[in-house]
Tab-separated table of C-alpha atoms and ligand atoms in Angstrom:
chain	number	residue	atom	x	y	z
A	1	MET	CA	-182.264	-118.636	-7.882
A	2	ASN	CA	-182.701	-115.757	-10.296
A	3	ARG	CA	-186.357	-115.128	-9.432
A	4	LYS	CA	-186.899	-112.858	-6.334
A	5	ASN	CA	-189.182	-114.578	-3.939
A	6	SER	CA	-192.437	-112.818	-2.829
A	7	PHE	CA	-193.606	-111.572	0.593
A	8	ASP	CA	-195.483	-114.917	1.352
A	9	THR	CA	-192.367	-116.844	0.878
A	10	VAL	CA	-189.728	-114.832	2.635
A	11	ARG	CA	-192.047	-114.398	5.854
A	12	ILE	CA	-191.434	-118.266	6.056
A	13	GLN	CA	-188.139	-118.803	4.841
A	14	GLY	CA	-186.253	-115.554	4.541
A	15	GLY	CA	-182.891	-115.469	6.088
A	16	TYR	CA	-182.680	-118.999	6.920
A	17	THR	CA	-180.677	-121.830	5.421
A	18	PRO	CA	-181.272	-125.249	7.251
A	19	GLU	CA	-177.908	-126.548	6.143
A	20	GLU	CA	-176.169	-124.077	7.973
A	21	HIS	CA	-177.781	-125.218	11.156
A	22	ASN	CA	-177.544	-129.176	11.339
A	23	HIS	CA	-180.555	-129.145	8.843
A	24	ALA	CA	-182.969	-127.839	11.524
A	25	SER	CA	-186.352	-127.210	9.555
A	26	ASN	CA	-187.366	-124.830	12.452
A	27	VAL	CA	-184.932	-121.942	13.339
A	28	PRO	CA	-183.041	-123.076	16.401
A	29	ILE	CA	-182.799	-121.235	19.498
A	30	TYR	CA	-179.404	-120.186	20.171
A	31	LEU	CA	-179.196	-119.779	24.066
A	32	SER	CA	-175.800	-118.940	24.354
A	33	ALA	CA	-174.139	-115.706	25.727
A	34	ALA	CA	-170.911	-116.354	23.943
A	35	PHE	CA	-169.446	-118.265	21.123
A	36	THR	CA	-166.199	-120.176	20.804
A	37	MET	CA	-163.774	-118.366	18.496
A	38	GLY	CA	-162.011	-121.341	16.975
A	39	SER	CA	-158.815	-120.079	16.626
A	40	ALA	CA	-156.418	-116.974	17.330
A	41	GLN	CA	-156.740	-116.247	13.706
A	42	ARG	CA	-160.414	-116.483	13.463
A	43	GLY	CA	-160.681	-114.587	16.276
A	44	ARG	CA	-158.817	-111.655	15.093
A	45	ASP	CA	-160.666	-112.018	11.631
A	46	MET	CA	-163.997	-111.624	13.181
A	47	ALA	CA	-162.976	-108.908	15.423
A	48	GLU	CA	-161.665	-106.750	12.425
A	49	GLY	CA	-164.748	-107.683	10.330
A	50	ARG	CA	-162.901	-109.833	7.817
A	51	GLU	CA	-164.851	-112.692	8.716
A	52	PRO	CA	-168.609	-112.823	9.769
A	53	GLY	CA	-169.204	-114.876	12.932
A	54	PHE	CA	-170.875	-114.818	16.416
A	55	THR	CA	-168.711	-113.898	19.387
A	56	TYR	CA	-170.911	-112.381	22.046
A	57	SER	CA	-174.928	-112.339	22.297
A	58	ARG	CA	-174.984	-108.646	23.043
A	59	VAL	CA	-173.216	-107.874	19.741
A	60	GLY	CA	-175.079	-110.683	17.851
A	61	ASN	CA	-176.624	-114.093	18.057
A	62	PRO	CA	-177.820	-116.408	15.267
A	63	THR	CA	-181.474	-116.709	16.027
A	64	VAL	CA	-181.758	-112.916	16.318
A	65	ASP	CA	-179.617	-112.674	13.182
A	66	ILE	CA	-182.179	-114.801	11.201
A	67	LEU	CA	-184.959	-112.509	12.465
A	68	GLU	CA	-183.127	-109.566	11.262
A	69	ARG	CA	-182.482	-110.890	7.875
A	70	ARG	CA	-186.038	-111.903	7.538
A	71	ILE	CA	-187.541	-108.401	8.412
A	72	ALA	CA	-185.065	-106.705	6.148
A	73	ALA	CA	-186.228	-108.965	3.441
A	74	LEU	CA	-189.782	-108.422	3.977
A	75	ASP	CA	-189.349	-104.633	4.406
A	76	GLY	CA	-186.904	-104.219	1.338
A	77	GLY	CA	-184.233	-102.730	3.491
A	78	VAL	CA	-180.287	-103.778	3.486
A	79	SER	CA	-180.481	-104.518	7.066
A	80	ALA	CA	-182.269	-104.689	10.332
A	81	VAL	CA	-181.178	-104.496	13.976
A	82	ALA	CA	-183.673	-106.265	16.658
A	83	VAL	CA	-183.877	-104.452	19.810
A	84	SER	CA	-185.740	-105.254	23.347
A	85	SER	CA	-188.939	-103.251	22.434
A	86	GLY	CA	-190.450	-100.563	20.193
A	87	MET	CA	-189.281	-97.924	22.296
A	88	ALA	CA	-185.808	-98.988	22.273
A	89	ALA	CA	-186.275	-99.159	18.356
A	90	ILE	CA	-187.251	-95.551	18.500
A	91	SER	CA	-184.941	-94.216	21.272
A	92	ASN	CA	-181.767	-95.710	19.706
A	93	THR	CA	-182.659	-94.247	16.086
A	94	ILE	CA	-183.407	-90.730	17.405
A	95	LEU	CA	-180.053	-90.809	19.340
A	96	ALA	CA	-178.076	-92.071	16.405
A	97	VAL	CA	-179.289	-89.569	13.712
A	98	ALA	CA	-179.272	-86.789	16.196
A	99	GLU	CA	-176.216	-87.812	18.026
A	100	GLY	CA	-174.561	-84.905	19.932
A	101	GLY	CA	-177.669	-82.876	19.431
A	102	GLY	CA	-179.851	-81.400	16.938
A	103	ARG	CA	-183.635	-80.890	15.954
A	104	ILE	CA	-186.079	-83.399	14.517
A	105	VAL	CA	-189.456	-82.519	12.719
A	106	ALA	CA	-192.350	-84.617	13.880
A	107	HIS	CA	-196.010	-85.022	13.799
A	108	HIS	CA	-197.441	-84.654	17.253
A	109	ASP	CA	-200.169	-87.588	16.476
A	110	ILE	CA	-197.643	-90.251	17.357
A	111	TYR	CA	-197.477	-93.086	20.048
A	112	GLY	CA	-197.927	-91.758	23.670
A	113	ALA	CA	-194.597	-92.918	24.826
A	114	SER	CA	-192.797	-91.550	21.665
A	115	LEU	CA	-194.643	-87.951	22.049
A	116	ASP	CA	-193.685	-88.196	25.908
A	117	GLU	CA	-189.886	-88.988	25.106
A	118	PHE	CA	-189.922	-86.349	22.510
A	119	VAL	CA	-191.594	-83.476	24.550
A	120	SER	CA	-189.944	-84.371	27.926
A	121	LEU	CA	-186.702	-86.577	27.711
A	122	ALA	CA	-185.020	-85.833	24.405
A	123	PRO	CA	-184.315	-82.138	25.080
A	124	LYS	CA	-182.620	-83.038	28.092
A	125	LEU	CA	-180.232	-85.033	25.941
A	126	GLY	CA	-179.845	-82.036	23.384
A	127	ILE	CA	-182.422	-83.051	20.887
A	128	GLU	CA	-185.406	-80.855	20.280
A	129	PHE	CA	-188.365	-81.634	18.288
A	130	ASP	CA	-190.472	-79.202	16.151
A	131	PHE	CA	-193.993	-80.367	15.927
A	132	VAL	CA	-196.021	-79.768	12.712
A	133	ASP	CA	-199.921	-79.874	12.753
A	134	ASP	CA	-200.295	-81.106	9.181
A	135	ILE	CA	-197.819	-83.755	8.354
A	136	ASN	CA	-199.271	-84.239	5.017
A	137	ASN	CA	-198.606	-80.555	4.253
A	138	PRO	CA	-195.428	-80.246	2.432
A	139	ASP	CA	-194.971	-76.326	3.119
A	140	GLU	CA	-195.585	-76.615	6.791
A	141	VAL	CA	-193.159	-79.268	6.996
A	142	SER	CA	-190.287	-77.676	4.724
A	143	LYS	CA	-190.852	-74.587	6.852
A	144	ALA	CA	-189.992	-76.526	10.273
A	145	ILE	CA	-186.841	-77.772	8.705
A	146	GLY	CA	-183.597	-75.729	9.691
A	147	PRO	CA	-180.032	-76.164	9.340
A	148	ASN	CA	-179.737	-78.056	12.377
A	149	THR	CA	-182.794	-80.463	11.396
A	150	LYS	CA	-181.348	-84.253	11.381
A	151	ALA	CA	-184.513	-86.134	10.348
A	152	ILE	CA	-188.478	-86.021	9.824
A	153	TYR	CA	-190.227	-88.451	11.730
A	154	ALA	CA	-193.694	-89.742	11.419
A	155	GLU	CA	-195.956	-92.913	11.709
A	156	SER	CA	-197.624	-94.237	8.706
A	157	VAL	CA	-200.768	-94.845	10.480
A	158	THR	CA	-201.464	-93.190	13.704
A	159	ASN	CA	-203.113	-94.352	17.110
A	160	PRO	CA	-205.857	-94.299	17.802
A	161	ILE	CA	-207.280	-92.443	14.928
A	162	THR	CA	-205.684	-94.109	12.155
A	163	ARG	CA	-204.673	-90.902	10.443
A	164	VAL	CA	-202.567	-91.911	7.229
A	165	THR	CA	-199.436	-90.093	6.359
A	166	ASP	CA	-198.313	-89.607	2.489
A	167	VAL	CA	-195.032	-91.080	2.836
A	168	ASP	CA	-194.197	-90.594	-0.848
A	169	ARG	CA	-194.700	-86.889	-0.319
A	170	LEU	CA	-192.788	-86.673	2.934
A	171	ALA	CA	-189.905	-88.372	1.721
A	172	SER	CA	-189.387	-86.150	-1.233
A	173	VAL	CA	-189.752	-83.156	1.278
A	174	ALA	CA	-187.005	-84.964	3.513
A	175	HIS	CA	-184.658	-85.585	0.719
A	176	GLN	CA	-184.736	-82.010	-0.951
A	177	ALA	CA	-183.559	-80.520	2.554
A	178	GLY	CA	-181.006	-83.400	2.583
A	179	ILE	CA	-182.296	-85.339	5.736
A	180	PRO	CA	-183.525	-88.892	6.196
A	181	LEU	CA	-187.365	-90.116	7.007
A	182	ILE	CA	-187.786	-92.323	9.659
A	183	VAL	CA	-191.084	-93.910	9.753
A	184	ASP	CA	-192.645	-95.803	12.511
A	185	ASN	CA	-194.609	-98.616	10.567
A	186	THR	CA	-196.119	-100.533	13.768
A	187	PHE	CA	-199.679	-100.324	12.858
A	188	PRO	CA	-199.690	-101.575	9.149
A	189	THR	CA	-196.840	-104.216	9.519
A	190	PRO	CA	-194.759	-104.670	6.263
A	191	TYR	CA	-197.704	-107.012	5.112
A	192	LEU	CA	-199.984	-103.836	4.696
A	193	PHE	CA	-197.084	-101.258	3.647
A	194	ARG	CA	-193.718	-101.167	3.189
A	195	PRO	CA	-192.279	-97.623	3.867
A	196	ILE	CA	-189.035	-97.995	1.922
A	197	GLU	CA	-191.029	-98.558	-1.391
A	198	HIS	CA	-192.394	-95.102	-0.769
A	199	GLY	CA	-188.984	-93.344	-0.083
A	200	ALA	CA	-188.517	-93.980	3.784
A	201	ASP	CA	-185.007	-94.397	4.967
A	202	ILE	CA	-185.251	-95.805	8.305
A	203	VAL	CA	-188.077	-97.944	9.358
A	204	VAL	CA	-189.069	-98.597	13.155
A	205	TYR	CA	-191.307	-101.066	14.705
A	206	SER	CA	-192.783	-102.175	18.059
A	207	SER	CA	-192.618	-105.812	17.018
A	208	THR	CA	-194.586	-106.457	20.143
A	209	LYS	CA	-197.668	-105.714	18.058
A	210	GLY	CA	-198.771	-106.897	14.485
A	211	ILE	CA	-195.394	-108.371	13.398
A	212	ASN	CA	-195.495	-111.080	16.376
A	213	GLY	CA	-199.285	-110.829	16.493
A	214	HIS	CA	-199.566	-113.046	19.746
A	215	GLY	CA	-199.053	-110.225	22.594
A	216	ASN	CA	-196.427	-112.597	24.154
A	217	VAL	CA	-193.145	-110.641	23.542
A	218	VAL	CA	-191.997	-107.120	23.898
A	219	SER	CA	-189.701	-106.227	20.812
A	220	GLY	CA	-188.546	-103.674	18.380
A	221	LEU	CA	-187.069	-103.605	15.130
A	222	ILE	CA	-185.272	-101.010	12.866
A	223	VAL	CA	-184.830	-101.224	9.122
A	224	ASP	CA	-182.409	-99.415	7.201
A	225	ALA	CA	-183.179	-98.731	3.521
A	226	GLY	CA	-179.299	-98.282	3.028
A	227	ARG	CA	-179.872	-95.559	0.529
A	228	PHE	CA	-179.094	-92.328	2.435
A	229	ASP	CA	-176.029	-90.606	2.025
A	230	TRP	CA	-174.713	-89.726	5.541
A	231	SER	CA	-171.554	-88.054	4.429
A	232	SER	CA	-172.818	-84.446	4.667
A	233	ASP	CA	-171.398	-81.977	7.489
A	234	ARG	CA	-175.206	-82.464	9.068
A	235	PHE	CA	-174.095	-85.879	10.238
A	236	PRO	CA	-170.521	-85.574	11.452
A	237	GLN	CA	-170.777	-88.805	13.684
A	238	PHE	CA	-170.722	-90.883	10.480
A	239	SER	CA	-167.515	-89.231	8.991
A	240	GLU	CA	-165.174	-89.066	11.979
A	241	PRO	CA	-162.645	-91.506	12.584
A	242	GLU	CA	-164.056	-94.606	14.641
A	243	PHE	CA	-161.649	-96.333	16.952
A	244	THR	CA	-163.118	-99.744	16.515
A	245	LEU	CA	-162.858	-99.605	12.714
A	246	TYR	CA	-159.056	-99.613	13.188
A	247	THR	CA	-157.628	-102.072	10.789
A	248	GLU	CA	-153.900	-102.954	10.891
A	249	SER	CA	-153.655	-103.459	7.223
A	250	ASN	CA	-154.108	-99.605	6.463
A	251	GLY	CA	-153.045	-98.710	10.135
A	252	ARG	CA	-155.673	-96.128	10.904
A	253	SER	CA	-159.101	-95.708	12.143
A	254	ARG	CA	-161.927	-95.425	9.314
A	255	SER	CA	-165.204	-93.903	9.754
A	256	PHE	CA	-168.727	-95.405	9.157
A	257	VAL	CA	-169.042	-93.757	5.903
A	258	GLU	CA	-165.737	-94.816	4.696
A	259	ALA	CA	-166.362	-98.435	5.678
A	260	PHE	CA	-169.815	-98.763	4.871
A	261	GLY	CA	-171.040	-96.054	2.661
A	262	ASN	CA	-174.797	-95.783	2.410
A	263	GLU	CA	-174.871	-98.533	5.069
A	264	ALA	CA	-173.294	-96.394	7.717
A	265	PHE	CA	-176.498	-95.896	9.734
A	266	HIS	CA	-177.120	-99.489	10.779
A	267	GLN	CA	-173.601	-100.475	11.070
A	268	ARG	CA	-173.146	-97.355	13.502
A	269	LEU	CA	-176.609	-98.148	15.139
A	270	ARG	CA	-175.369	-101.706	15.995
A	271	CYS	CA	-171.991	-100.853	16.831
A	272	LYS	CA	-172.259	-97.815	19.154
A	273	PHE	CA	-175.961	-97.638	20.398
A	274	VAL	CA	-177.297	-101.335	20.527
A	275	ARG	CA	-173.874	-102.735	21.780
A	276	LEU	CA	-173.023	-99.991	24.112
A	277	LEU	CA	-176.567	-99.020	25.369
A	278	GLY	CA	-177.385	-102.735	25.407
A	279	ALA	CA	-180.903	-102.988	24.852
A	280	VAL	CA	-180.496	-106.192	22.634
A	281	LEU	CA	-183.365	-109.051	22.089
A	282	GLY	CA	-182.953	-112.280	23.493
A	283	PRO	CA	-182.778	-115.402	21.371
A	284	GLN	CA	-186.254	-116.893	22.659
A	285	GLU	CA	-188.219	-113.657	21.930
A	286	ALA	CA	-186.675	-113.655	18.635
A	287	TYR	CA	-187.881	-117.216	18.035
A	288	LEU	CA	-191.348	-116.113	18.942
A	289	GLU	CA	-191.357	-113.350	16.600
A	290	LEU	CA	-190.234	-115.410	13.688
A	291	LEU	CA	-192.958	-117.813	14.476
A	292	GLY	CA	-195.638	-115.050	14.603
A	293	LEU	CA	-194.346	-113.913	11.458
A	294	GLU	CA	-195.022	-117.215	9.885
A	295	THR	CA	-198.705	-116.378	9.954
A	296	ILE	CA	-198.686	-112.527	9.384
A	297	SER	CA	-200.396	-112.643	6.159
A	298	GLU	CA	-203.322	-114.785	7.098
A	299	ARG	CA	-203.624	-113.038	10.506
A	300	ILE	CA	-203.516	-109.655	9.281
A	301	SER	CA	-205.869	-110.119	6.252
A	302	LYS	CA	-208.546	-111.750	8.426
A	303	GLU	CA	-208.205	-109.097	11.103
A	304	VAL	CA	-208.536	-106.207	8.442
A	305	SER	CA	-211.808	-107.719	7.095
A	306	SER	CA	-213.396	-108.201	10.518
A	307	ALA	CA	-211.925	-104.462	11.372
A	308	LEU	CA	-213.854	-103.218	8.202
A	309	ARG	CA	-217.038	-104.889	9.183
A	310	ILE	CA	-217.007	-103.684	12.847
A	311	ALA	CA	-216.054	-100.165	11.598
A	312	ASN	CA	-219.232	-100.170	9.590
A	313	PHE	CA	-221.297	-101.650	12.240
A	314	LEU	CA	-220.354	-98.752	14.513
A	315	ASN	CA	-220.629	-96.324	11.666
A	316	HIS	CA	-224.477	-97.020	11.580
A	317	HIS	CA	-224.938	-97.158	15.526
A	318	GLU	CA	-227.100	-94.812	17.244
A	319	HIS	CA	-225.067	-94.271	20.063
A	320	VAL	CA	-221.775	-93.677	18.170
A	321	THR	CA	-220.919	-90.028	17.406
A	322	LYS	CA	-217.845	-90.726	15.425
A	323	VAL	CA	-215.755	-93.707	13.863
A	324	ASN	CA	-211.994	-93.116	13.478
A	325	TYR	CA	-210.768	-95.820	10.582
A	326	ALA	CA	-209.322	-94.394	7.543
A	327	GLY	CA	-210.150	-97.775	5.766
A	328	LEU	CA	-213.847	-96.834	5.613
A	329	PRO	CA	-215.039	-95.739	2.068
A	330	ASP	CA	-216.207	-92.532	3.576
A	331	SER	CA	-213.050	-91.585	5.189
A	332	LYS	CA	-211.546	-88.125	4.363
A	333	GLN	CA	-208.250	-89.863	3.267
A	334	SER	CA	-209.902	-92.648	1.383
A	335	GLN	CA	-208.078	-91.450	-1.595
A	336	LEU	CA	-204.572	-91.729	-0.138
A	337	VAL	CA	-205.573	-94.970	1.601
A	338	SER	CA	-206.658	-96.872	-1.712
A	339	SER	CA	-203.240	-95.763	-3.402
A	340	LEU	CA	-200.970	-96.694	-0.318
A	341	PHE	CA	-203.050	-99.606	1.376
A	342	PRO	CA	-204.473	-101.714	-1.154
A	343	LYS	CA	-204.887	-104.316	1.316
A	344	GLY	CA	-206.177	-102.257	4.014
A	345	ILE	CA	-204.851	-99.992	6.783
A	346	GLY	CA	-205.033	-102.533	9.737
A	347	ALA	CA	-206.864	-104.183	12.527
A	348	ILE	CA	-206.997	-100.839	14.660
A	349	LEU	CA	-209.801	-98.518	14.948
A	350	SER	CA	-211.517	-96.136	17.420
A	351	PHE	CA	-214.972	-94.470	18.064
A	352	GLU	CA	-216.903	-92.045	20.219
A	353	LEU	CA	-219.739	-92.819	22.324
A	354	GLU	CA	-222.359	-90.432	23.286
A	355	GLY	CA	-223.110	-89.357	26.936
A	356	SER	CA	-221.259	-89.126	30.073
A	357	GLU	CA	-217.803	-90.958	30.879
A	358	ASP	CA	-219.848	-93.399	32.986
A	359	ARG	CA	-221.668	-95.074	29.930
A	360	ILE	CA	-217.687	-95.530	28.418
A	361	ASP	CA	-216.894	-97.041	31.598
A	362	ARG	CA	-220.184	-99.299	31.731
A	363	PHE	CA	-219.547	-100.179	27.971
A	364	ILE	CA	-216.121	-101.285	28.516
A	365	ASP	CA	-217.086	-103.309	31.770
A	366	ALA	CA	-219.935	-104.988	29.787
A	367	THR	CA	-217.554	-106.432	26.976
A	368	GLU	CA	-216.824	-110.118	27.395
A	369	VAL	CA	-215.111	-111.317	24.185
A	370	PHE	CA	-213.088	-107.977	24.037
A	371	HIS	CA	-210.398	-108.047	26.695
A	372	TYR	CA	-209.506	-104.779	28.390
A	373	VAL	CA	-206.013	-104.664	27.594
A	374	PRO	CA	-203.409	-101.605	26.857
A	375	ASN	CA	-202.239	-103.169	23.647
A	376	VAL	CA	-202.688	-103.778	20.122
A	377	GLY	CA	-201.910	-106.147	17.229
A	378	ASP	CA	-202.803	-109.379	19.168
A	379	VAL	CA	-204.915	-112.473	18.115
A	380	ARG	CA	-206.907	-111.852	20.925
A	381	SER	CA	-209.178	-108.527	20.376
A	382	LEU	CA	-208.685	-105.692	22.715
A	383	ILE	CA	-210.556	-102.826	24.042
A	384	VAL	CA	-209.253	-99.749	26.033
A	385	ASN	CA	-210.228	-96.111	26.686
A	386	PRO	CA	-207.079	-94.279	25.380
A	387	ALA	CA	-207.564	-90.909	27.422
A	388	ARG	CA	-207.529	-92.716	30.629
A	389	ILE	CA	-204.784	-95.314	29.917
A	390	THR	CA	-202.732	-95.591	26.878
A	391	HIS	CA	-202.661	-92.250	25.935
A	392	ARG	CA	-202.513	-90.800	29.452
A	393	GLU	CA	-198.932	-89.419	28.984
A	394	VAL	CA	-199.930	-87.160	25.794
A	395	PRO	CA	-199.893	-83.572	27.274
A	396	PHE	CA	-203.539	-82.163	27.003
A	397	GLU	CA	-202.350	-79.337	24.620
A	398	PHE	CA	-202.452	-82.123	21.968
A	399	TRP	CA	-205.604	-83.928	22.929
A	400	GLU	CA	-208.128	-82.060	20.662
A	401	ARG	CA	-205.891	-82.144	17.678
A	402	ASN	CA	-204.930	-85.843	18.027
A	403	GLY	CA	-208.489	-86.786	18.379
A	404	LEU	CA	-208.297	-87.586	22.077
A	405	ASN	CA	-211.197	-87.317	24.669
A	406	VAL	CA	-212.614	-89.422	27.470
A	407	ASN	CA	-215.622	-90.433	25.111
A	408	LEU	CA	-212.955	-92.482	22.663
A	409	ILE	CA	-212.681	-96.346	22.707
A	410	ARG	CA	-210.098	-98.054	20.832
A	411	LEU	CA	-210.393	-101.590	19.531
A	412	SER	CA	-207.842	-104.103	18.275
A	413	ILE	CA	-209.222	-106.815	16.337
A	414	GLY	CA	-208.053	-110.251	16.594
A	415	LEU	CA	-208.897	-113.722	14.935
A	416	GLU	CA	-212.161	-114.534	16.969
A	417	ASP	CA	-215.271	-114.770	14.767
A	418	ALA	CA	-216.471	-111.433	13.655
A	419	ASP	CA	-220.059	-112.033	14.502
A	420	ASP	CA	-219.218	-113.015	18.109
A	421	LEU	CA	-217.241	-109.542	18.410
A	422	ILE	CA	-220.027	-107.611	16.782
A	423	ALA	CA	-222.698	-109.489	19.293
A	424	ASP	CA	-220.378	-108.503	22.019
A	425	LEU	CA	-220.389	-104.929	21.309
A	426	GLU	CA	-224.077	-104.936	20.665
A	427	GLN	CA	-224.741	-106.164	24.391
A	428	ALA	CA	-222.286	-104.011	25.387
A	429	PHE	CA	-224.303	-101.056	23.998
A	430	GLU	CA	-227.602	-102.314	25.644
A	431	THR	CA	-226.107	-102.631	28.981
A	432	ALA	CA	-224.419	-99.048	28.807
A	433	TYR	CA	-227.392	-97.243	27.611
A	434	ARG	CA	-230.094	-99.267	29.170
A	435	ASP	CA	-231.309	-96.180	31.171
B	1	PLP	C1	-196.494	-99.892	21.107
B	1	PLP	C2	-195.855	-98.899	20.338
B	1	PLP	C3	-194.657	-98.432	20.389
B	1	PLP	C4	-193.618	-98.873	21.493
B	1	PLP	O1	-193.657	-100.265	21.682
B	1	PLP	P1	-193.039	-101.229	22.720
B	1	PLP	O2	-192.713	-102.411	22.046
B	1	PLP	O3	-194.426	-101.148	23.697
B	1	PLP	O4	-191.749	-100.395	23.476
B	1	PLP	C5	-194.278	-97.541	19.628
B	1	PLP	N1	-195.056	-96.948	18.326
B	1	PLP	C6	-196.138	-97.660	18.304
B	1	PLP	C7	-196.946	-97.174	17.106
B	1	PLP	C8	-196.629	-98.599	19.259
B	1	PLP	O5	-197.806	-98.980	19.072
């Protein structure tokens, strides 16, 4: 086939050839911890990487492999690695780029558990973070980069205030300094935004959220653009001899750069981090992810259109003092949003209510269609008060700068009828502000 398939075909068929799986039209779930190796010769060929194949499901599993291929194709990367959660995707990526210690420049407006890890755990493992106030200010970001900086880390759309990162500009700052750009693209999903097309080198996902979309699986994904040159002295881990890359034919151990060139990152990530730290994804979870992906376009486009209607409704409401949704035409970032996100920025938004926290509690308790759940990217619409629940782990020093306060409510819009969702919010306002 000469023509490259488009997103909507790849999300259904990408990475899967029925003829290789007893012609099963659906991807089979390979519930097998290990695989027969056939012959002593084949076993050796697989062990030395001369022949592809599966041996043990911590190293690779056919169902998980199809999910990885599909995501890599959807995102325009050379390879993807599936792991057991979004945090596993982030932690393994951070450990792999800054292996042995180093610094990473990041925005402080990031997912709560990521910030908690970067502030309180990573430093104990020798990885220090330099946080910038404005990730879209190239001067501030450049100044934060030092000789021991290993990467820039940002989210394409932040949680819960939907701040948008200018990925193209940030990628050029990173590349000028000889370091990769890592983007957490959980909120937009590859349907709304593909960071690799904008210069990102590594994309991480909590596919627990919009990629799977049904709130029934915890999982993570790492996509490698396969463009970054890892051979510089800044990243010695990729140039050192690796025992598992020993081949009898040339009688010595090769390095990851020598063996895989610009694909060294995902190869080392899989071989040294996912295989040894062991946070692999199971085949049943991978199957549910594949099932969720089949409807990603229809789901997200409906969710985005309902989210926009709800944001407009809230924007005009007397008890709402602020709406955070960069997809609104009057947003400060509307220009950046229309150039980077022609299909919208996503299904998550937040807003502030006037009055005491008691009103916020009453508002949440009064909603009936919205579920009070600390999650996003579900077919069910969800509501939460981030400062008390999902963002509790964000240190107070970051609250104001990240738009957090106890009057803030976050919504994740699902597939219910938008009129029902608005009516639910309307009756919650009535209950919360009755006296
Ligand atoms: C949920 C989330 C994570 C963490 O993912 P888990 O699957 O819960 O481990 C990371 N980043 C973002 C932006 C998220 O929303």
